[in-house]
Every structure is written in structure tokens, then in C-alpha cells.
Coordinates of C-alpha atoms in Angstrom, one line a residue:
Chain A
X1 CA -33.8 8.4 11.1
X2 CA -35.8 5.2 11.6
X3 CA -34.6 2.1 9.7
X4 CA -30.8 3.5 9.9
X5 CA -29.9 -0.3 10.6
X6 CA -32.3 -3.2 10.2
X7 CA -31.1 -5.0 13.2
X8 CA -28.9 -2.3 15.0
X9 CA -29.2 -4.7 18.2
X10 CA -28.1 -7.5 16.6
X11 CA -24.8 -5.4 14.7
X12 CA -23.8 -3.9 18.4
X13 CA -24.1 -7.5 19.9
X14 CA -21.5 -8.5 17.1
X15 CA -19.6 -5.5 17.8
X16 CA -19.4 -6.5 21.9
X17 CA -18.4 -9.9 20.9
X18 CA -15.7 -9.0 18.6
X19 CA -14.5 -6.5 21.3
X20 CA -14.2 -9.2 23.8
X21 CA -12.3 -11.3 20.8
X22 CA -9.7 -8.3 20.9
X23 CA -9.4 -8.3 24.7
X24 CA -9.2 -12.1 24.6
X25 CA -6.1 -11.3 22.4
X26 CA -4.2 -9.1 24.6
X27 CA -4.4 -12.0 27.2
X28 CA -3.2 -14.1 24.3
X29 CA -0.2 -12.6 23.7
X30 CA 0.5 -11.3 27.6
X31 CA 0.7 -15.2 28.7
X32 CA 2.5 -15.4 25.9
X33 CA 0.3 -18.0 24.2
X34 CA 2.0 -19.7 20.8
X35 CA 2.2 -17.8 18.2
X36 CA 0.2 -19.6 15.5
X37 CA -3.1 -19.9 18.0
X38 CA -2.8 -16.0 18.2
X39 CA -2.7 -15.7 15.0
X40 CA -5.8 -18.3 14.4
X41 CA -7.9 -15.9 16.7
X42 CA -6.5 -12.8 14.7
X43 CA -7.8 -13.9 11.1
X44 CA -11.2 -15.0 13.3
X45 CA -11.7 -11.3 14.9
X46 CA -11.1 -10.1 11.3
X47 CA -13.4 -12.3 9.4
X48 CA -15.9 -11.4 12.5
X49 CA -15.2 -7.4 11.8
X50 CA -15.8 -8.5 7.3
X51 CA -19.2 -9.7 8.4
X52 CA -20.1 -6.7 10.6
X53 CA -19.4 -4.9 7.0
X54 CA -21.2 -6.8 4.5
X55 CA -24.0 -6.4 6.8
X56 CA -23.9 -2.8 7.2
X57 CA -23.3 -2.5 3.2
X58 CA -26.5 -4.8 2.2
X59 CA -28.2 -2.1 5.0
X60 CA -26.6 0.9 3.0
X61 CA -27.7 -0.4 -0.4
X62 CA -31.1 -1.6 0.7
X63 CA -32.0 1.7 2.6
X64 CA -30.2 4.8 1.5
X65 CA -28.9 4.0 -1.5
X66 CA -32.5 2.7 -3.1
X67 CA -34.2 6.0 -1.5
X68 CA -31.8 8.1 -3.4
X69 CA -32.7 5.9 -6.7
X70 CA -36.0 6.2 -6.1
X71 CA -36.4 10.0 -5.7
X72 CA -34.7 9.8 -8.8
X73 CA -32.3 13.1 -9.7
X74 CA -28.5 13.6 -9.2
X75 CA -28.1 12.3 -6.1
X76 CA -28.5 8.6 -6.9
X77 CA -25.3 8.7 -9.2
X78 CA -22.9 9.8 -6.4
X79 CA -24.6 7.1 -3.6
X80 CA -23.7 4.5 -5.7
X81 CA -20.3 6.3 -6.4
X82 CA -19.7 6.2 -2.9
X83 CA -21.2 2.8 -1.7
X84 CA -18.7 1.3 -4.4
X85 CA -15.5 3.4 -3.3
X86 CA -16.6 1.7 0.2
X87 CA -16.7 -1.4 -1.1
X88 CA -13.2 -1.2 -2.7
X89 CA -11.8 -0.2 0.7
X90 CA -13.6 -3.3 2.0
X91 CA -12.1 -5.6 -0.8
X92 CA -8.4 -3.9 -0.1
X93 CA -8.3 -4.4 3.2
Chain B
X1 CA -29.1 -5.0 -24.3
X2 CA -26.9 -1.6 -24.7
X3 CA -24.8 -0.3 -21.9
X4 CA -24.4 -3.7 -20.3
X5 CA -21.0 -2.5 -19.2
X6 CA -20.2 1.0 -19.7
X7 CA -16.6 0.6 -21.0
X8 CA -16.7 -3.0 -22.1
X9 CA -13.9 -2.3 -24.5
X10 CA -11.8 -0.8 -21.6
X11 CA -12.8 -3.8 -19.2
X12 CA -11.7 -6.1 -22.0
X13 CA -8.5 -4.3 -22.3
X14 CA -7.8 -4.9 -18.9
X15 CA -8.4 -8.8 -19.1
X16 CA -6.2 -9.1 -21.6
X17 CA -3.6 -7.5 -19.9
X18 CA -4.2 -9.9 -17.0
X19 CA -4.1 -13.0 -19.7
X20 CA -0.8 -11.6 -20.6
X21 CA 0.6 -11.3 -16.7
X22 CA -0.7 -15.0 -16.3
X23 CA 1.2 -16.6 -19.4
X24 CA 4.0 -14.1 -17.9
X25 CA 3.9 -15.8 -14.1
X26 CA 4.3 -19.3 -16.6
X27 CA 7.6 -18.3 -18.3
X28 CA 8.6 -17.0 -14.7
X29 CA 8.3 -20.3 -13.2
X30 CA 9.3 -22.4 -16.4
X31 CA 12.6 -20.3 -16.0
X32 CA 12.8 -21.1 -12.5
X33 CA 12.4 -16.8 -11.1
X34 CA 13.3 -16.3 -7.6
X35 CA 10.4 -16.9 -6.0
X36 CA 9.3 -13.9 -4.3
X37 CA 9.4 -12.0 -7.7
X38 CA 7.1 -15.0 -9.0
X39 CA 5.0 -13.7 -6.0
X40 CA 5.1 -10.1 -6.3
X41 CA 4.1 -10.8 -10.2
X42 CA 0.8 -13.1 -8.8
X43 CA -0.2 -10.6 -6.3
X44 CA 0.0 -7.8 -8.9
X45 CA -2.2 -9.7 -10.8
X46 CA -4.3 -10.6 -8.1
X47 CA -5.0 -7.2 -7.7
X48 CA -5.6 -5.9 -11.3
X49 CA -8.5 -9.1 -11.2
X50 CA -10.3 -7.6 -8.0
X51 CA -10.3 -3.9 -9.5
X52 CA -12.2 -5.6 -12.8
X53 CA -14.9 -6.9 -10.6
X54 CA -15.1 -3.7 -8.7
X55 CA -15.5 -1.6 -12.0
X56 CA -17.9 -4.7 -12.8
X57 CA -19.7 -4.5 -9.7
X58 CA -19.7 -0.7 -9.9
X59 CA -21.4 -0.5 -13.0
X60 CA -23.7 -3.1 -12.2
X61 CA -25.0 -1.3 -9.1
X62 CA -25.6 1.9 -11.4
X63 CA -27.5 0.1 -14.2
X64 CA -29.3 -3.6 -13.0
X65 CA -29.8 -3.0 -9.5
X66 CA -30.9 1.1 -9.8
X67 CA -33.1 -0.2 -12.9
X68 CA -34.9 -2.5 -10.5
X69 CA -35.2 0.0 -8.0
X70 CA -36.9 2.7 -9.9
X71 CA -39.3 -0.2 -11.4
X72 CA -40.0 -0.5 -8.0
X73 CA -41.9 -4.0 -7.5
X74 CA -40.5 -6.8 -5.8
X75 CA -37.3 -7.2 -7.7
X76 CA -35.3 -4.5 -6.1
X77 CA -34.6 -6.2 -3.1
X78 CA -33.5 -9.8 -4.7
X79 CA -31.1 -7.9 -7.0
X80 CA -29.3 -5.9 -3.6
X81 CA -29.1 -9.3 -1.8
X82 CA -27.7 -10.5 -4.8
X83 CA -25.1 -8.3 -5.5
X84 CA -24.3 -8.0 -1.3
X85 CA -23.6 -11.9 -1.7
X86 CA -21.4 -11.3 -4.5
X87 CA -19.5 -8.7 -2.9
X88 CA -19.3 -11.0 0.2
X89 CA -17.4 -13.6 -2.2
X90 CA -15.0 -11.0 -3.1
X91 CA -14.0 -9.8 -0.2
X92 CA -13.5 -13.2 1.2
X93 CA -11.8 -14.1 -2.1
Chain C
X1 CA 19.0 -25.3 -9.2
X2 CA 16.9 -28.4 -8.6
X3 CA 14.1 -28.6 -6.3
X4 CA 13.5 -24.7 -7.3
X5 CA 9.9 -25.6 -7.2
X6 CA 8.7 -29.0 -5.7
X7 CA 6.0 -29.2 -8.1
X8 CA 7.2 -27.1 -10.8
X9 CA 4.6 -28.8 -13.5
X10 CA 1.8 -28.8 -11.2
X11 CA 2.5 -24.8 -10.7
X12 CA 2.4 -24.2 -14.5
X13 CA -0.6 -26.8 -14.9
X14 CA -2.5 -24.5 -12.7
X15 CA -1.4 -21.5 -14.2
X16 CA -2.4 -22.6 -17.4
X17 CA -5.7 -23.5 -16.2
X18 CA -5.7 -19.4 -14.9
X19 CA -4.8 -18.3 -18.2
X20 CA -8.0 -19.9 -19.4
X21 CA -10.0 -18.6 -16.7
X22 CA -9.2 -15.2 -17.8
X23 CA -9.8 -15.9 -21.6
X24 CA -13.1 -17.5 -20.4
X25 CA -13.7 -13.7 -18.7
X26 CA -13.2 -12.3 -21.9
X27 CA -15.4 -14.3 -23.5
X28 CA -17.9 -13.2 -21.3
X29 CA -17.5 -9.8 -20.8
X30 CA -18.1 -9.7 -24.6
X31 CA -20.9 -11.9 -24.7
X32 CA -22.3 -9.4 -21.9
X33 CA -22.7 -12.4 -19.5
X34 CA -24.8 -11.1 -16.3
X35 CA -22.5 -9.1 -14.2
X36 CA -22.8 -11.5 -11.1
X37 CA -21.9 -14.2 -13.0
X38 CA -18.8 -12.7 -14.7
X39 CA -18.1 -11.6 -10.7
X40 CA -18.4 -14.9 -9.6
X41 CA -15.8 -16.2 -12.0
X42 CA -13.6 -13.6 -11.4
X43 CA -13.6 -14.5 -7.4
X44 CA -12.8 -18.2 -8.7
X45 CA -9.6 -17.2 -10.8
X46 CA -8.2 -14.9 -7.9
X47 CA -8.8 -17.4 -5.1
X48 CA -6.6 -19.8 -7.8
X49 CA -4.3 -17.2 -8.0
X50 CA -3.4 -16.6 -4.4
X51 CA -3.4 -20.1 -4.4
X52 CA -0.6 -20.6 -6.5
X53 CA 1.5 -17.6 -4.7
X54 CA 0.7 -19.4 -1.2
X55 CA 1.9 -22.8 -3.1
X56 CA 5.4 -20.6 -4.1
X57 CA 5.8 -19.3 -0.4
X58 CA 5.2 -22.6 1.6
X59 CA 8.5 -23.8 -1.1
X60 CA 9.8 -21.1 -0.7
X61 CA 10.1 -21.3 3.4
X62 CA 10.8 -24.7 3.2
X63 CA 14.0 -24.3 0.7
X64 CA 15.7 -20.7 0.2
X65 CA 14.6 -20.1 3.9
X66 CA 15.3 -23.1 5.8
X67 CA 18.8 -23.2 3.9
X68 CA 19.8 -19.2 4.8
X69 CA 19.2 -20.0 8.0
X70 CA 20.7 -23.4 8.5
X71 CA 23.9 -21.9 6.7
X72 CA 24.0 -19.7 9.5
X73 CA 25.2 -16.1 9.2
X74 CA 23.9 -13.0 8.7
X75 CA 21.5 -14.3 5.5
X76 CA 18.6 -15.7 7.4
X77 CA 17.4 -12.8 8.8
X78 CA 17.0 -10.3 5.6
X79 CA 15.6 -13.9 3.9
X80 CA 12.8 -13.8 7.0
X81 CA 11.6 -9.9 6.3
X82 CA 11.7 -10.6 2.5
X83 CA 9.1 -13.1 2.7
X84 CA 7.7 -11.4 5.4
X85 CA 7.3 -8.4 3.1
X86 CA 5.9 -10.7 0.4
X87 CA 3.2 -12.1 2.7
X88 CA 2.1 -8.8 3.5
X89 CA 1.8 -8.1 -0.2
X90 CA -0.3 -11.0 -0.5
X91 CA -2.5 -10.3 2.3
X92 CA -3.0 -6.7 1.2
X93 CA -3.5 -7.6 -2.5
Chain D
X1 CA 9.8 -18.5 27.2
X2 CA 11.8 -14.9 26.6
X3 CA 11.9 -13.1 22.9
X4 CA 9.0 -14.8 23.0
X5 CA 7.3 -11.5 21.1
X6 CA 9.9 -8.6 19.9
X7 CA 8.0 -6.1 21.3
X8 CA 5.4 -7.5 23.5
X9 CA 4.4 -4.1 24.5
X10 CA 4.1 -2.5 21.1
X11 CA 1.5 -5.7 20.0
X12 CA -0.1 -5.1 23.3
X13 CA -0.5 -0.8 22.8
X14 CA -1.6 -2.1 18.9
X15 CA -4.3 -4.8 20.4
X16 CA -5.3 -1.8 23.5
X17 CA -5.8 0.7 20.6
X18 CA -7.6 -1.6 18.0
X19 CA -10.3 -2.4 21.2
X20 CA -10.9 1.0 21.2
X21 CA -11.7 1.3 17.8
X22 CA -14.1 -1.4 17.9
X23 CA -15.9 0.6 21.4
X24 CA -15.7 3.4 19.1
X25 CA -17.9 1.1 16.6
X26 CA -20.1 0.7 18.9
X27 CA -20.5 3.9 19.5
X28 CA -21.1 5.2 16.2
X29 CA -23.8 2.1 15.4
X30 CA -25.3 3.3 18.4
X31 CA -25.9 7.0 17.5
X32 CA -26.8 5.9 13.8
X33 CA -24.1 7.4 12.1
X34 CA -23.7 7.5 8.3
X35 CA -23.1 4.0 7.3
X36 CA -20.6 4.6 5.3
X37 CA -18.6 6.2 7.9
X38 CA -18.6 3.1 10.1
X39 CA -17.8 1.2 7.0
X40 CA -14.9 3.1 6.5
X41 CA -13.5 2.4 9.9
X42 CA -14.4 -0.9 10.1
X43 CA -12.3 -1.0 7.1
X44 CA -9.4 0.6 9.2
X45 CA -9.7 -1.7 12.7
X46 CA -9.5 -4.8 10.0
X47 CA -6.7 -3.7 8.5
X48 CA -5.1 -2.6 11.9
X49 CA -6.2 -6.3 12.9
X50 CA -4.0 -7.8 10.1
X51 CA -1.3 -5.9 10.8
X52 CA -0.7 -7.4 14.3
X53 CA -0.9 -10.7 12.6
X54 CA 1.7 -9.8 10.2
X55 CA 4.0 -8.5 13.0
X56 CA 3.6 -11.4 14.6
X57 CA 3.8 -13.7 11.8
X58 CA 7.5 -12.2 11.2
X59 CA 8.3 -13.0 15.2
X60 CA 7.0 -16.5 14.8
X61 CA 9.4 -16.9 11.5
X62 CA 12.4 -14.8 12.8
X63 CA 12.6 -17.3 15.9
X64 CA 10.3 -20.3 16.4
X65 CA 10.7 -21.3 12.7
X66 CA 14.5 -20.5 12.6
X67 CA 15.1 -22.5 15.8
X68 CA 13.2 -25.4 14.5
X69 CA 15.0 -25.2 11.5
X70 CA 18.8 -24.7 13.2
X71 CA 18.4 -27.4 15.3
X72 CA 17.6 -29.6 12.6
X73 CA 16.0 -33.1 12.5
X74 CA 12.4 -33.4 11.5
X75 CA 10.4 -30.5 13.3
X76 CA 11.9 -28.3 11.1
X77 CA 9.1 -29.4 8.2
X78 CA 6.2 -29.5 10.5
X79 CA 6.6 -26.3 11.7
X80 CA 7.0 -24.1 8.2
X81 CA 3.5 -26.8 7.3
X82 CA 1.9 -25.1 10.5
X83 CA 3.1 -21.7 9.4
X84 CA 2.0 -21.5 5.6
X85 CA -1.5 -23.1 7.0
X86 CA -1.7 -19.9 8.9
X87 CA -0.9 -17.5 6.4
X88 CA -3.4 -19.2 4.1
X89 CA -6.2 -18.2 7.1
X90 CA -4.6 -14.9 6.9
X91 CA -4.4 -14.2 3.1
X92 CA -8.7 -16.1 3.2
X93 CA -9.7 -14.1 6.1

């Protein structure tokens, strides 16, 4: 399963940050810090969390979806099928 | 250049409808509409324009970028970074 | 009904401006315009979108808002969770 | 400072429980699993993510805004200015 994730390192430093963003929050709103500065660091943790999945989708199209394209048959079809119903969660949410 | 979109007559349907919900949202606001039905009308919109570029986006991951993967070469990878960036602009749209 | 909209020309001006944003679509959906670059313009046209509905709500807080709740009584609080409601819509959408 | 958050515990449970999630990310990224798996739950800590920001968005309206606005004079502006820049963040982010 080599080459699940280009820079898995890199994605699960991302991951630890944006953990310590969500802990940083629960400070936030125990010292009851204003409102509109938790908010600020909400949208920042989300944006952070976006990135995490655009990264993990460029992986996805780059790796498994072109292997299934290239070995050519039925399976390509439903890979891209499913990458894009991904995607649509992404956009939604 | 055939099968550039697979349902282009569909996809233009859709847009159409959307022109329609625009020069709607103007009658709304020239007649002064409360405005969180003026709002509920734009996100509606809002919405029926990002499930256009997903069936785009869809469609263009099943024809141009699996095309340039099974003509292997150098191309496939330029075309996934390309289409990753645009879905990046869509999800932070 | 004065000061419904602060800007109420500026609104439809941008609207307007929409409108032709989506007939430009059209045109190039049927042109069969590259599918990243028909993307890209329909990422423009629904950033202008929720532009204008974040445009209605900031009036919207500053007028039917603000007044329920210097009025007093039991109006400002159903006022709050209706645009409350609306902004989730808009987040969501 | 009191009423300073409805439900200060209920954000704080929301915030304890998103953390987790994003452990769990790390978790999954770390054992390889299917990208589109950890795509798909990414997709559900953002959206859990925006939904503390809407609760708390609601809070910020329901009191900080409405006292603003009660006691009248000329914070009343600046502080639905300060709130419509932060749903912008929200509805970009």
C-alpha cells in the first residue's frame, strides 16, 4: 500500500495542529473569550480541515483513481463516480 | 469535439433556470420582498450553480482527465492538478 | 417602507450583472468552452451571489432587527432565530 | 460576564467531541485508510465545526448584539458591522 498518501507526515502534522486549534477553542469559549474572536478561530480550524481535503482528494485522483483508468475496464467508471460524490460532500459542507 | 459534456442540453436547461431565479431575485428586491425570502431565493440559487459545476466537474473528470490518463505521457498529471485547483475554488467559493 | 434596502439600486445593479454571468455560462456551455474554464466562471457568479445575500443580511440586522428589538417585546427574539436560520442556510448552501 | 454562552457546556461537549474526530483523523491517515473514507469524515468534523459557529453566532446576536442595540447610542452599528464581517468569514470559509 505504498504511495497511499504522498506526504502522509506532512497531512498528520496538519491534522495535530488543527487538533490543538480545536483544543485552543475549548479554552476559548471556557474563559469565556468574545464571541466574534471565537468565531474568527472557528472559520480558521475549518478552512485548515478544507485544505487537509483538497490535499487528500489531489492524492485520491492522482493515485487511485488514475490506476483504475489505467488498468482500463469497469472499475474506472465507478472511481470517478465516487471521487466526485466526495467532492460534492466537500462543496456542501 | 463530441461528448464535451455529456448532457449539454440538460446542463443548459439548468442555466436557464438559474437566469430565470436571478431576474426572479431582481423583481424580489425591486418590489421590496422581506428580506430573508430575498435570501432564501439567493441561496437556492446559490446552490442549483454549485451542483452545475459539480455535474461539470464530474463529467470532466470521466472524459479530459481519464483521456489523459490512459494516453499516459506527461499530461495526466497537469490535468489532475488542474482540476484539484478548480475544485479548491469551489469549495472555497 | 423606505430604507427597505440601503442600496436598493446597487443590489439590482449587481444582480443584473449576475443575470449576465449566467447567460455568459450558457454561452459557453454551448460553445463547449473547456470545462475548467466554464468552472471557474461559475465559482465567480456564486461568490457574487452570496455576496449579494450577505449584502441583504448585514441590512437586514441593521433595520428589521435592530428595530424588533429596540421596540422591545416579545419580536426580537423570533427576528434573531429567523436570521439565524437564514445564515445557516447561507453557510450550508 | 454570565449568559455569556447559552449552553457553555453543550459548545464545550460539541468542541470535546469534534477533537476527537480530528484524533480519529489521525488515526485513520496513519493506518492508510481508504481516502475517501477520511474524506468523508473530514467532511463531517467541518461541518460539525460550523455548527458550533452557528450556535454561537445566534448567542452573540440573541444578547451582545441585542444589548448593544437596546441601549442605544452608536455601538449599536459597530457591533452588527463586526457581526456581518464574521458571517462573511463563515459563509468564505
Amino acid at each position: 500500500m505504498t504511495g497511499y498518501i504522498e506526504n502522509k507526515d506532512a497531512v498528520l502534522t496538519r491534522l495535530r495542529k488543527i487538533e490543538g486549534q480545536v483544543r485552543g477553542l475549548q479554552r476559548m469559549v471556557d474563559s469565556e473569550t468574545y464571541c466574534i474572536d471565537v468565531m474568527t478561530q472557528v472559520s480558521a480550524a475549518t478552512r485548515a480541515l478544507e485544505s487537509v481535503a483538497l490535499t487528500l482528494l489531489e492524492d485520491h485522483l492522482s493515485h487511485c483513481v488514475a490506476d483504475a483508468i489505467a488498468e482500463g475496464g469497469g472499475a474506472a467508471d465507478a472511481k470517478v463516480k465516487e471521487a466526485s460524490d466526495a467532492i460534492a460532500r466537500l462543496v456542501r459542507s
